[in-house]
Tab-separated table of C-alpha atoms in Angstrom:
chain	number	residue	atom	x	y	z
A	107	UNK	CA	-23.405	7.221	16.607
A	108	UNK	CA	-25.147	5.393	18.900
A	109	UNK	CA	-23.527	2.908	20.867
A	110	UNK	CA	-24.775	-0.915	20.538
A	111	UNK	CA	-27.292	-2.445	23.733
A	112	UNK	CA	-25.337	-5.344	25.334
A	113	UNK	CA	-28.227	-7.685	24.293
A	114	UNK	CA	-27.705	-7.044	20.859
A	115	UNK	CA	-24.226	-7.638	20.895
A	116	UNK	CA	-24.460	-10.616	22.857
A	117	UNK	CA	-27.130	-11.715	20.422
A	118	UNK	CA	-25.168	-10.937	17.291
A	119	UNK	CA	-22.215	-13.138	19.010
A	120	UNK	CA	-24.881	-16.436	20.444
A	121	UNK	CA	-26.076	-16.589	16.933
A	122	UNK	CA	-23.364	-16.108	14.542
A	123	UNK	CA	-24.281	-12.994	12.925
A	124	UNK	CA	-22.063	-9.915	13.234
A	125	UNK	CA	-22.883	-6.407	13.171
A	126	UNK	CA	-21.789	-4.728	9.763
A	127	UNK	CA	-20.664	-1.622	11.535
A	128	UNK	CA	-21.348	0.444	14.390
A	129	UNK	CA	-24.136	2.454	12.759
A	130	UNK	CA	-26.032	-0.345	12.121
A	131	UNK	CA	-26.861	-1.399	15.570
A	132	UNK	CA	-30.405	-0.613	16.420
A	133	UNK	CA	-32.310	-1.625	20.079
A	134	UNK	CA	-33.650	-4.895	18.620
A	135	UNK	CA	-31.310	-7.362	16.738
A	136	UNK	CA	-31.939	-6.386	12.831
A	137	UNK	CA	-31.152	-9.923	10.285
A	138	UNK	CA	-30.490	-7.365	7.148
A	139	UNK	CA	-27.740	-5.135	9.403
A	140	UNK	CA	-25.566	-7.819	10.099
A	141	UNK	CA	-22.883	-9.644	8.168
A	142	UNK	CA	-23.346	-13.116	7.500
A	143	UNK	CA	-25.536	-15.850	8.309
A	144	UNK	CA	-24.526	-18.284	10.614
A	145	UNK	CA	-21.261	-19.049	9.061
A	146	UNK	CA	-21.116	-22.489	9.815
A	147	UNK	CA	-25.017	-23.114	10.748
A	148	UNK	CA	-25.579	-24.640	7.371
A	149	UNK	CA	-24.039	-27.967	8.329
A	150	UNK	CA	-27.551	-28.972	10.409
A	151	UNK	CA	-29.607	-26.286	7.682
A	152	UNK	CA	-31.168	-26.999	4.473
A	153	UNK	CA	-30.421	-23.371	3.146
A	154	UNK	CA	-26.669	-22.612	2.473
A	155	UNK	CA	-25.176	-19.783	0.608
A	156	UNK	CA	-23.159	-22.386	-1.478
A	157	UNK	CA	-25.864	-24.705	-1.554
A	158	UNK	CA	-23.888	-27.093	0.293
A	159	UNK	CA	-25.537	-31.032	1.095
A	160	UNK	CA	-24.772	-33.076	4.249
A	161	UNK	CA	-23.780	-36.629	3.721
A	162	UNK	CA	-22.640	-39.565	5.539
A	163	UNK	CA	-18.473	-39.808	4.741
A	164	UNK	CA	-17.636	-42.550	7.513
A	165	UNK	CA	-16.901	-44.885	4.262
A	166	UNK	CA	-15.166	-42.374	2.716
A	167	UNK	CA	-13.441	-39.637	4.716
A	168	UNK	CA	-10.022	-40.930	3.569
A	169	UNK	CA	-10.281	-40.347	-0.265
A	170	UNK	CA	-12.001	-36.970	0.839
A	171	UNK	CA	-8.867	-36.029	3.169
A	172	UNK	CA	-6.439	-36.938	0.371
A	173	UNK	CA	-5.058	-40.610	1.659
A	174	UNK	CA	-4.866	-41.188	-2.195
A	175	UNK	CA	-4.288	-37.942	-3.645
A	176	UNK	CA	-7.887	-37.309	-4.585
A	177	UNK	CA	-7.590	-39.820	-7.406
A	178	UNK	CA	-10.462	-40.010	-9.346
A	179	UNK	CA	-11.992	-37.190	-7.220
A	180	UNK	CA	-10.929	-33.894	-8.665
A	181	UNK	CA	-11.964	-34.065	-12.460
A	182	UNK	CA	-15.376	-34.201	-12.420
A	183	UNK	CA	-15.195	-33.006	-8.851
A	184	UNK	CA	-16.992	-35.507	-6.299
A	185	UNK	CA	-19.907	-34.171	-5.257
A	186	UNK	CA	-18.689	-35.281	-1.146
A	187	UNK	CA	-15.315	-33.544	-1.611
A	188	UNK	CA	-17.093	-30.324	-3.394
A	189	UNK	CA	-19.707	-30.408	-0.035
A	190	UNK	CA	-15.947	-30.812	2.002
A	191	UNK	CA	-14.199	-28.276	0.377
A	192	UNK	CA	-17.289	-26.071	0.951
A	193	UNK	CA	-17.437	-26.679	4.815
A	194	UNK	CA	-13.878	-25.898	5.230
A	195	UNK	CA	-14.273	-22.709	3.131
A	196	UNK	CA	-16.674	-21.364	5.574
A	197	UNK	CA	-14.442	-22.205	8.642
A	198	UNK	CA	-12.351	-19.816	7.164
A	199	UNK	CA	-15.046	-17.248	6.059
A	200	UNK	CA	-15.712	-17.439	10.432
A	201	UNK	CA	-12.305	-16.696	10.550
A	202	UNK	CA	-12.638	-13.721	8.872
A	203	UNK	CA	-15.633	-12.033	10.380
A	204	UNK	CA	-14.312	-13.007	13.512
A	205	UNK	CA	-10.861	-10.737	13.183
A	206	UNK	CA	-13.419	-7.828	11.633
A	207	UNK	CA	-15.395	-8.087	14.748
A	208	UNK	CA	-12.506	-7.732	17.173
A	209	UNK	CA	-11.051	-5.158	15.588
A	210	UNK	CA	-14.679	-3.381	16.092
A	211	UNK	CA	-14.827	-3.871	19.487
A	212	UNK	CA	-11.594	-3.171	20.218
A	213	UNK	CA	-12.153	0.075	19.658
A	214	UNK	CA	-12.255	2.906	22.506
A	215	UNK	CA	-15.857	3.679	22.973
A	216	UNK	CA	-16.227	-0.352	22.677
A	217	UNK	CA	-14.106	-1.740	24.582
A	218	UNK	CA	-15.226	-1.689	27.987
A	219	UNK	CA	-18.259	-4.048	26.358
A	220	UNK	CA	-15.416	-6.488	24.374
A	221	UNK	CA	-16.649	-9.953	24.525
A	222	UNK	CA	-14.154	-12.406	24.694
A	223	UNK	CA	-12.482	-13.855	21.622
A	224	UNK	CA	-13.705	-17.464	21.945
A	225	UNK	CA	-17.045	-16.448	22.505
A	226	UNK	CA	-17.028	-14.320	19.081
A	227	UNK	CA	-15.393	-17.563	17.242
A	228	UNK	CA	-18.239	-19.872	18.813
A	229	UNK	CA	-20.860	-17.952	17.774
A	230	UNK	CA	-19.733	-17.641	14.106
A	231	UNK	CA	-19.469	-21.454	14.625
A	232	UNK	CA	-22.871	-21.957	15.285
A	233	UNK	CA	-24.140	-25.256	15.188
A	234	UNK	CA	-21.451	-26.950	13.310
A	235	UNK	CA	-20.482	-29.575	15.990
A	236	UNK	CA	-17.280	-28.089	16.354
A	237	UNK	CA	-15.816	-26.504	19.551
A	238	UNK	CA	-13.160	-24.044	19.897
A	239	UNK	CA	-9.955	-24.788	21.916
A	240	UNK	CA	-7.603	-22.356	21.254
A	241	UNK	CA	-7.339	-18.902	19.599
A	242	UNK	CA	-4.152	-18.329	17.567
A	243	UNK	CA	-2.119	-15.145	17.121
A	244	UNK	CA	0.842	-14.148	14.925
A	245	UNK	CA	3.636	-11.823	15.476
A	246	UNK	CA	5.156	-10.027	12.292
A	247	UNK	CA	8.828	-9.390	12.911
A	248	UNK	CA	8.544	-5.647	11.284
A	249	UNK	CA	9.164	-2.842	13.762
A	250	UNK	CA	7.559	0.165	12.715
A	251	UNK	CA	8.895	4.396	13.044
A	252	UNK	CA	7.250	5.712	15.917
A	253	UNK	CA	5.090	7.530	14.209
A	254	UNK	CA	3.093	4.815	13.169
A	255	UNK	CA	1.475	4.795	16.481
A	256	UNK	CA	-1.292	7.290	15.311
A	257	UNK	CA	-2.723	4.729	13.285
A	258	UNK	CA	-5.648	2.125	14.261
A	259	UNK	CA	-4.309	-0.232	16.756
A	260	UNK	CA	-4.787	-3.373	14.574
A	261	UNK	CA	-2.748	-1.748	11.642
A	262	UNK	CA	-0.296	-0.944	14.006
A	263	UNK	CA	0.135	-3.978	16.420
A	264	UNK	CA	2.977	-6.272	15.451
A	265	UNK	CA	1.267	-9.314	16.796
A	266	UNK	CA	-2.763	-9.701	16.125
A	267	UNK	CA	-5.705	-12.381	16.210
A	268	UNK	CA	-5.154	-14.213	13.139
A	269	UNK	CA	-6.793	-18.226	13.267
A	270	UNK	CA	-8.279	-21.066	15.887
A	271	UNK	CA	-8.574	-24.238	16.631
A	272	UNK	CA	-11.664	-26.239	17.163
A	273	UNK	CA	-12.579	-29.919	17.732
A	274	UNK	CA	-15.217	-31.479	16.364
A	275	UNK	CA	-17.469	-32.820	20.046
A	276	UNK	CA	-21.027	-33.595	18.470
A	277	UNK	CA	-21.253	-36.702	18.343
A	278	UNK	CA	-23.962	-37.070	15.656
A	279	UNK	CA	-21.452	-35.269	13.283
A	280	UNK	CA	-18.548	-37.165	14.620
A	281	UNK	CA	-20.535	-40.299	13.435
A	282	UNK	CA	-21.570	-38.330	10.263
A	283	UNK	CA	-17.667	-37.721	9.463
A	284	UNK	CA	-16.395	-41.240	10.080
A	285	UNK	CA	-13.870	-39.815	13.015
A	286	UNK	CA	-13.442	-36.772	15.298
A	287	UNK	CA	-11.772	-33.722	13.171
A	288	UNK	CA	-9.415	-30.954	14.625
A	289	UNK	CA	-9.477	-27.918	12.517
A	290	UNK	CA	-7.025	-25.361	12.235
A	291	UNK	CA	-8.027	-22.111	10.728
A	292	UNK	CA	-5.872	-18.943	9.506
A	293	UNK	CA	-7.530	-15.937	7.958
A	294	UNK	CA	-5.483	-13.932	5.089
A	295	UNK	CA	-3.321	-10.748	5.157
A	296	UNK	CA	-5.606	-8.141	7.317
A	297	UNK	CA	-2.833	-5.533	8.069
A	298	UNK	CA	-0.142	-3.189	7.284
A	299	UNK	CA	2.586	-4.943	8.870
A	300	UNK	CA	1.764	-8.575	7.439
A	301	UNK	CA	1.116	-7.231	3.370
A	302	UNK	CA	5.476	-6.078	4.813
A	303	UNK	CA	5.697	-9.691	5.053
A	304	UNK	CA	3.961	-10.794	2.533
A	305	UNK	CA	6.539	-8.374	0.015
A	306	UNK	CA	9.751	-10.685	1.305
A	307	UNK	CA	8.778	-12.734	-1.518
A	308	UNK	CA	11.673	-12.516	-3.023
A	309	UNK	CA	13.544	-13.776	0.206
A	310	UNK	CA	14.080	-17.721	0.538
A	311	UNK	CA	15.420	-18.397	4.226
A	312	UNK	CA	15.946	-21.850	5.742
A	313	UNK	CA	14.001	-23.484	8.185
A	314	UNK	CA	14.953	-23.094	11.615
A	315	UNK	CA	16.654	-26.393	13.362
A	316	UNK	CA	13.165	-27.431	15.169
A	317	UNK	CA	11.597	-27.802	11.882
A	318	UNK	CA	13.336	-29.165	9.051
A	319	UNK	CA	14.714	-32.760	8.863
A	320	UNK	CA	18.789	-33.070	10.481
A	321	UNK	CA	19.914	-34.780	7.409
A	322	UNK	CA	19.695	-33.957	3.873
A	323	UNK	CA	19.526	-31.026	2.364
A	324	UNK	CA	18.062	-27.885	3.747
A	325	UNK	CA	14.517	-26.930	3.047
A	326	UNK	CA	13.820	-23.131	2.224
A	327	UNK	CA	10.898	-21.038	2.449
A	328	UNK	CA	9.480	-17.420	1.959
A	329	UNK	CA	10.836	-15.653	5.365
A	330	UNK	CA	7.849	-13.538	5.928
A	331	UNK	CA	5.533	-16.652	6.045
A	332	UNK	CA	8.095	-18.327	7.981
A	333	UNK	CA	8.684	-15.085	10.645
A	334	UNK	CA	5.011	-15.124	10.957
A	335	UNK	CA	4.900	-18.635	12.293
A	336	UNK	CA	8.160	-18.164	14.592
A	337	UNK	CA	8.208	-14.831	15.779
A	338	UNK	CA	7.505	-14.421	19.580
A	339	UNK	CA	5.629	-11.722	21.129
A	340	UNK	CA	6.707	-9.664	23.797
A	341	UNK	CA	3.459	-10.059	26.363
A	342	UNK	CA	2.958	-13.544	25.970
A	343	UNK	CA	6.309	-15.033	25.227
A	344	UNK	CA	4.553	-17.478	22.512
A	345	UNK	CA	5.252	-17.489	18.913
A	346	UNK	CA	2.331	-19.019	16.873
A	347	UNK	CA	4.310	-21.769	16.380
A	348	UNK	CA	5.003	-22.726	20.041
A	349	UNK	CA	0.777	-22.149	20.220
A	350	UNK	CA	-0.432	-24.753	17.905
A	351	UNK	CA	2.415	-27.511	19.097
A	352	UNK	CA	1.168	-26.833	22.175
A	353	UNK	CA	-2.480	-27.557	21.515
A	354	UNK	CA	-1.861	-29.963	19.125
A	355	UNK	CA	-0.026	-32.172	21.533
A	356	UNK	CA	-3.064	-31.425	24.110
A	357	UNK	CA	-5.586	-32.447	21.351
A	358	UNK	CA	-3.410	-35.747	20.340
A	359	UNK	CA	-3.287	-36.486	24.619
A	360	UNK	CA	-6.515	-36.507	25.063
A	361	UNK	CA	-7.829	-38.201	22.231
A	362	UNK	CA	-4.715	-40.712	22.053
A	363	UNK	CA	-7.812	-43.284	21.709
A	364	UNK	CA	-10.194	-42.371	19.353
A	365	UNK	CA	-9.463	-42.028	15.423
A	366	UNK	CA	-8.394	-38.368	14.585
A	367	UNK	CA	-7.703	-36.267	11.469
A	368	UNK	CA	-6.332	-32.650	11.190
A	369	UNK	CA	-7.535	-30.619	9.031
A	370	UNK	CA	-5.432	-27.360	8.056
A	371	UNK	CA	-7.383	-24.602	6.205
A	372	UNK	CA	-6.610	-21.379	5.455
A	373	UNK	CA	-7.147	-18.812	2.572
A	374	UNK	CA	-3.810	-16.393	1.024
A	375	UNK	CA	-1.452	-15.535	3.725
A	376	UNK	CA	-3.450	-18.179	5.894
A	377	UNK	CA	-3.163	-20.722	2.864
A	378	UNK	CA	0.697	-20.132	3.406
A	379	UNK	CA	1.036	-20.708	7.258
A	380	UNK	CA	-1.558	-23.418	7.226
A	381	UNK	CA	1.039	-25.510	4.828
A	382	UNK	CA	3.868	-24.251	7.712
A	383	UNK	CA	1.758	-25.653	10.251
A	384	UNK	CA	1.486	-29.166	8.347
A	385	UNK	CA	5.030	-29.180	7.544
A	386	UNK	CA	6.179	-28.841	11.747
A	387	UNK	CA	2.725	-31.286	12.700
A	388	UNK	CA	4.519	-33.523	10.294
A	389	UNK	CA	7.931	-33.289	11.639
A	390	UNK	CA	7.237	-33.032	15.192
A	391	UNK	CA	4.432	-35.844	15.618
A	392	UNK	CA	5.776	-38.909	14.002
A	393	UNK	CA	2.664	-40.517	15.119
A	394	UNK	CA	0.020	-38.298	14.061
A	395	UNK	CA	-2.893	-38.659	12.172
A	396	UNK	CA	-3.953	-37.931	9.099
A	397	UNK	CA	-2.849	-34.269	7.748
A	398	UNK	CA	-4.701	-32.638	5.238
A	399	UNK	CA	-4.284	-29.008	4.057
A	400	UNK	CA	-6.987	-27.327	1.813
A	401	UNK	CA	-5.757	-24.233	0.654
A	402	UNK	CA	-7.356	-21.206	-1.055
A	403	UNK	CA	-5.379	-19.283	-3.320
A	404	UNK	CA	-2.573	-19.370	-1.499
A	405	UNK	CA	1.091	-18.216	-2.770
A	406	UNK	CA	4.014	-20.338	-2.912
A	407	UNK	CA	5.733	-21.058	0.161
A	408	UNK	CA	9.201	-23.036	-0.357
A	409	UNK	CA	11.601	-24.808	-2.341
A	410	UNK	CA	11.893	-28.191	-4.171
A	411	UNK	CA	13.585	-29.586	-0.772
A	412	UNK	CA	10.597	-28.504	1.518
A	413	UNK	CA	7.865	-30.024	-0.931
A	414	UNK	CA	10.033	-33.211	-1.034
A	415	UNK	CA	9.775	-33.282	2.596
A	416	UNK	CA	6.371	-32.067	2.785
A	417	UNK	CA	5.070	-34.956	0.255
A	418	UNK	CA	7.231	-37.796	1.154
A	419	UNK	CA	5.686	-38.083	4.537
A	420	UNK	CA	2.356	-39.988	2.916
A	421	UNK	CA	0.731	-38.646	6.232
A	422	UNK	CA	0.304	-35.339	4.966
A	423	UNK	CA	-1.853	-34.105	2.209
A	424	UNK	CA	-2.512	-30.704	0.679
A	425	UNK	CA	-5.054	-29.809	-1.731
A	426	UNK	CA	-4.131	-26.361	-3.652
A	427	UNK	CA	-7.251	-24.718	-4.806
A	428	UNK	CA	-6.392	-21.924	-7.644
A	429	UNK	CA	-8.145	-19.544	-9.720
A	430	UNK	CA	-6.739	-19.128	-12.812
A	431	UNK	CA	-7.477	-15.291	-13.401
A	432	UNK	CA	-6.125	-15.152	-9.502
A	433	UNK	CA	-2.253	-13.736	-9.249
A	434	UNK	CA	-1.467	-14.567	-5.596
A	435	UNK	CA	-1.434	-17.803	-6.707
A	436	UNK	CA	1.489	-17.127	-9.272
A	437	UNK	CA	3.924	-15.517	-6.879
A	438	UNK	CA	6.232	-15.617	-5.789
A	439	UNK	CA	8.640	-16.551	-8.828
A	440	UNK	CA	8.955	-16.533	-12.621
A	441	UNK	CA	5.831	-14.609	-14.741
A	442	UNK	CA	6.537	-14.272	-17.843
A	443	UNK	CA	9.227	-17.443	-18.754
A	444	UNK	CA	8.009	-20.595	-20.905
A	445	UNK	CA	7.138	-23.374	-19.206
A	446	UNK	CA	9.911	-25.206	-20.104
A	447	UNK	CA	12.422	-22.990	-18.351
A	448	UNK	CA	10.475	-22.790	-15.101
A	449	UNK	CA	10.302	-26.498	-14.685
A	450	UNK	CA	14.414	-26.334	-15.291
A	451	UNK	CA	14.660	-23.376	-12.825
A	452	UNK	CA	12.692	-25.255	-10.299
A	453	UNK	CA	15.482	-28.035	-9.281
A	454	UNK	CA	17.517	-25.097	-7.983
A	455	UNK	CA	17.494	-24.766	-3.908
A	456	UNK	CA	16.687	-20.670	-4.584
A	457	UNK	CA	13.700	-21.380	-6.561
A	458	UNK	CA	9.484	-21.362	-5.512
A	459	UNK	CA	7.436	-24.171	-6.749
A	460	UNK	CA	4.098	-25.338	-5.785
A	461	UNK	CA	3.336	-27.742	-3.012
A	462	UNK	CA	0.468	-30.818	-3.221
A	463	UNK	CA	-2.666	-31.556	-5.497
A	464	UNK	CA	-3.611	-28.581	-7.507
A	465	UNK	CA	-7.344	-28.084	-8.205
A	466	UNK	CA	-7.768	-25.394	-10.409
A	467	UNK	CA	-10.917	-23.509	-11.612
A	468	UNK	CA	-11.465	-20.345	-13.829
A	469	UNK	CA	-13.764	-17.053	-12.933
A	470	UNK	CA	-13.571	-16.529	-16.399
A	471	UNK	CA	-16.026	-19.494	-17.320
A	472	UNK	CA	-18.476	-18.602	-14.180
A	473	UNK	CA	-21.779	-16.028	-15.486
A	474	UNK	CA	-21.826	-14.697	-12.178
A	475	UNK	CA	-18.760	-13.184	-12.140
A	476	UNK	CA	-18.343	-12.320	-15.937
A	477	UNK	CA	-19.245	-8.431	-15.348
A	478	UNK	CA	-16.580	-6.245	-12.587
A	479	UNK	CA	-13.682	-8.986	-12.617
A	480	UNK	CA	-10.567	-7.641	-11.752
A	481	UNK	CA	-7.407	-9.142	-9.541
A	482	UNK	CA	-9.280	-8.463	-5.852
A	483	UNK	CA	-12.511	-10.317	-6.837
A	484	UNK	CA	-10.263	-13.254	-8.557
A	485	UNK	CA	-8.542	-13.640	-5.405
A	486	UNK	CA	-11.331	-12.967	-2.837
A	487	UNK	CA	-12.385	-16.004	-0.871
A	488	UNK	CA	-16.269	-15.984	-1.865
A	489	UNK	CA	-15.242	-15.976	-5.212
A	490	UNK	CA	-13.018	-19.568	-4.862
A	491	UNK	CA	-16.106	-20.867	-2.563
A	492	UNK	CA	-18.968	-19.576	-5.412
A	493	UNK	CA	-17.301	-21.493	-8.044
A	494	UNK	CA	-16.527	-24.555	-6.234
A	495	UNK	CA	-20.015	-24.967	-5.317
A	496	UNK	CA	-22.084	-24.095	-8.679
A	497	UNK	CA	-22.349	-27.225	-10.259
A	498	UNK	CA	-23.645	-25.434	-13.484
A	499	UNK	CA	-20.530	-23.047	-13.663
A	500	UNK	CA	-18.306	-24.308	-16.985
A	501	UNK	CA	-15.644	-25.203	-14.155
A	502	UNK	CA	-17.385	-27.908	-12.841
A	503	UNK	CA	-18.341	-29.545	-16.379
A	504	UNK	CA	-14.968	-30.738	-17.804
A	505	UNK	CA	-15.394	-30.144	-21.497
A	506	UNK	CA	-12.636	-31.526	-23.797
A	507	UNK	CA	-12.723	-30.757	-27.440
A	508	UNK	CA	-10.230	-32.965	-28.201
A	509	UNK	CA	-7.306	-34.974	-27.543
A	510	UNK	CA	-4.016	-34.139	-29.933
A	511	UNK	CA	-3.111	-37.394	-31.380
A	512	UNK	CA	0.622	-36.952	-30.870
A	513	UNK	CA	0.429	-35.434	-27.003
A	514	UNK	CA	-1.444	-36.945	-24.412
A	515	UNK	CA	-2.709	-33.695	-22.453
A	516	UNK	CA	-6.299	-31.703	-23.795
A	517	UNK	CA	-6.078	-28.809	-26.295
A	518	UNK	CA	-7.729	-25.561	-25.525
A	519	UNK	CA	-11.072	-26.070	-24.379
A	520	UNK	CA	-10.836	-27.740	-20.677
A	521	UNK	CA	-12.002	-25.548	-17.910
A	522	UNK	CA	-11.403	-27.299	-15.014
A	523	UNK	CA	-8.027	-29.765	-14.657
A	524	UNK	CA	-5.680	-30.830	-12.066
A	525	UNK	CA	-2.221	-31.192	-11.332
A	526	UNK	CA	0.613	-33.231	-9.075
C-alpha cells in the first residue's frame, strides 16, 4: 500500500473531500477516490446532493427554529425549513466523515502525518460561513477485559472524537440567516464501547444535581446517553459535558451583543446527546437564546418529567425527524402494546416517551429506496436527508383519502403527518 503524499492529504483536508481509504491515494488528488463533496460547500453552490436552495430567512428564522412549534410548517413541509433541515443534515454528514478520517490517520504508518482535528472539521466545512471553535469528545463509562487491547484503537478507547462546535463568522450568511448561529454537532454510535451504552436502554437513571431542576419531581433518562455526556476522561479531566458549558459560556461572552441562536443537531446516538445538551443549555443559561434541536432518528431519551422540563422552557425547541420503517426511533420502550396502553404507561416516572415536534416520513413511499430496504438503510442518515429533500417522494405530498366523519384524524392513506 502506498502511503498518501502530504499534498494530497492536505488537499483532501483544504477542500473538504476525504480519501475513501488508504489505497485510494494516488500522487495527484483524484475527485472519484474520495468520499464526499464538499460537505457543506453547497450553501454558496448551485449543485447539491439534496438539491438544496439558498434563501434569505432574516424574516423568518424564528418559525424555522421552532419559536412556534413549526405551526403551519411541517404538513406540507415549507420549502425554507426543508432547505434548513437539509443544511443541518449535512453538518452532521461532516461530522461523520470527519471521525472516519481520524480514525484513518490515526493509524500507525499514518500518524506521524495526522493533521490536526480542527483542520479536518474545517475542511469538510468548506465554504459554509461557519467556523469551528471547539472539538467535542465523549467518554463511555464501560471498562473493557484487558484483552480488548488487541483491537483497533478507536474500538477500544473509552473516550473518542465524537461532535464540534462552530460559529457562523461570514457575514454575508450571517445577514442571509437573520442572526449569527452556533452549531453543535454529534455524530452517531461509531464504536464498540458506545453500541454498550446504547444497550442500557432498559436503564432509567436520574439526572445528576447540576442538571435537573431542585424542585419538583426528578427527571430520568437512559444512563448510557446520560454517562456519555458526564463521564470524565482520565487525560483531560473534562467530561463532554463540562466541554460544551464551557464553550457555550465563551460563545454567549463574546457575542453578549449581537442576536444569537443555537442550533443542536445530531443523528442516533448524537440525536440523543444533542437533546442532553439542550436540556443543561436550558438549565444552566437562564438567559440564552433561542434553542433548537433537529434530530435524526434518534431514540428516546427520558421520562414524562424530563420532557415537561425540556418543553416548558418555551426557549427550547426540538424537532424529531422519524422514519417510519426506522426502529431506533421506537426504542427504547413498549413494541408490540396498543396505543392506548402506551399512552397510560407513559405517566409513570419509569417509562420512555418522545420529546418535541415529531416530523415523520416513510422510506416505504420513496422509489428510490423501494428495492434493498432493510433496518440499516431505514435508519442511515442519507436515507432521512434523501427523503426530506425530494419534493416528488409521496412523503412530501400529503395525500388524504378521507376524513372519518365520526374521528377527526385521516384514515389510511397519509404519508407524511406530524405530531406534539
Amino acid at each position: 500500500m502506498a502511503r498518501a503524499p502530504i499534498f494530497t492529504m492536505v488537499y483532501s483536508c483544504c477542500s473538504g473531500q476525504l480519501p475513501a481509504s488508504p489505497d485510494n491515494f494516488s500522487s495527484t488528488p483524484n475527485h472519484s477516490s474520495m468520499v464526499g463533496t464538499g460537505s457543506l460547500n453547497y450553501i454558496r453552490s448551485p449543485c447539491s446532493e439534496y438539491n438544496i436552495r439558498v434563501s434569505k430567512l432574516h424574516d423568518k428564522w424564528r418559525e424555522c427554529q421552532g419559536i412556534n412549534d413549526w405551526e403551519g410548517l411541517l404538513d406540507p413541509l415549507d420549502d425554507d425549513l426543508r432547505n434548513e433541515i437539509l443544511r443541518y443534515g449535512e453538518f452532521v454528514e461532516a461530522a461523520y466523515r470527519t471521525f472516519e478520517f481520524e480514525t484513518l490517520w490515526r493509524r500507525p504508518a499514518t500518524v506521524s502525518l495526522y493533521p490536526k482535528t480542527w483542520m479536518i472539521i474545517q475542511g469538510e466545512l468548506g465554504t459554509s460561513g461557519y467556523k469551528v471553535t471547539k472539538s467535542l469528545h465523549a467518554t463511555c463509562s464501560i471498562e473493557l477485559p484487558s484483552w480488548i487491547e488487541r483491537l483497533s484503537h478507536w474500538e477500544s478507547n473509552r473516550s473518542n472524537w465524537i461532535g464540534y462546535v462552530a460559529v457562523c463568522h461570514d457575514k454575508d450568511e450571517i445577514a442571509r440567516l437573520g442572526r449569527r448561529d452556533v452549531v453543535i454537532v454529534y455524530r452517531g454510535t461509531a464504536t464498540c464501547l458506545e453500541w454498550l451504552e446504547n444497550l442500557r436502554g432498559n436503564m432509567l437513571t436520574c439526572l445528576p444535581d447540576d442538571m435537573g431542576l431542585k424542585n419538583g419531581n426528578k427527571p430520568m433518562v437512559q444512563s448510557g446517553f446520560l454517562n456519555m455526556y458526564t463521564c470524565v476522561d482520565d487525560e483531560t479531566c473534562h467530561s463532554l459535558q463540562d466541554t460544551v458549558t464551557e464553550e457555550v459560556s465563551k460563545i454567549l461572552r463574546t457575542y453578549c451583543d449581537q442576536l444569537l441562536s443555537i442550533t443542536i443537531t445530531g443523528h442516533s446516538l448524537g440525536a440523543a446527546l444533542a437533546t442532553l445538551t439542550a436540556y443543561d443549555i436550558t438549565h444552566k443559561f437562564p438567559n440564552a437564546p433561542l434553542v433548537t434541536v433537529i434530530s435524526f432518528g434518534g431514540p428516546r431519551v427520558g421520562n414524562n418529567t424530563f420532557r415537561s422540563q425540556l418543553e416548558t422552557t418555551g426557549t427550547t425547541k426540538v424537532l424529531r425527524i422519524v422514519n417510519s420503517d426506522d426502529p431506533i426511533t421506537k426504542i427504547p420502550g413498549f413494541l408490540a402494546l396498543p396505543a392506548w396502553i402506551q399512552k397510560r404507561f407513559k405517566e409513570m416516572s419509569w417509562v420512555y416517551v418522545e420529546i418535541g415536534k415529531e416530523l415523520r416520513v416513510n422510506s416505504k413511499d420513496c422509489p428510490y429506496l423501494s428495492k434493498g430496504r432493510n433496518m440499516v438503510t431505514c435508519h442511515d442518515l442519507k436515507t432521512y436527508l434523501r427523503l426530506i429533500s425530494e419534493k416528488n417522494c409521496l412523503p412530501f405530498h400529503t395525500k388524504y383519502t378521507h376524513l372519518s366523519p365520526s374521528l377527526d384524524v385521516p384514515l389510511k392513506g397519509a404519508t407524511i403527518f406530524t405530531n406534539s
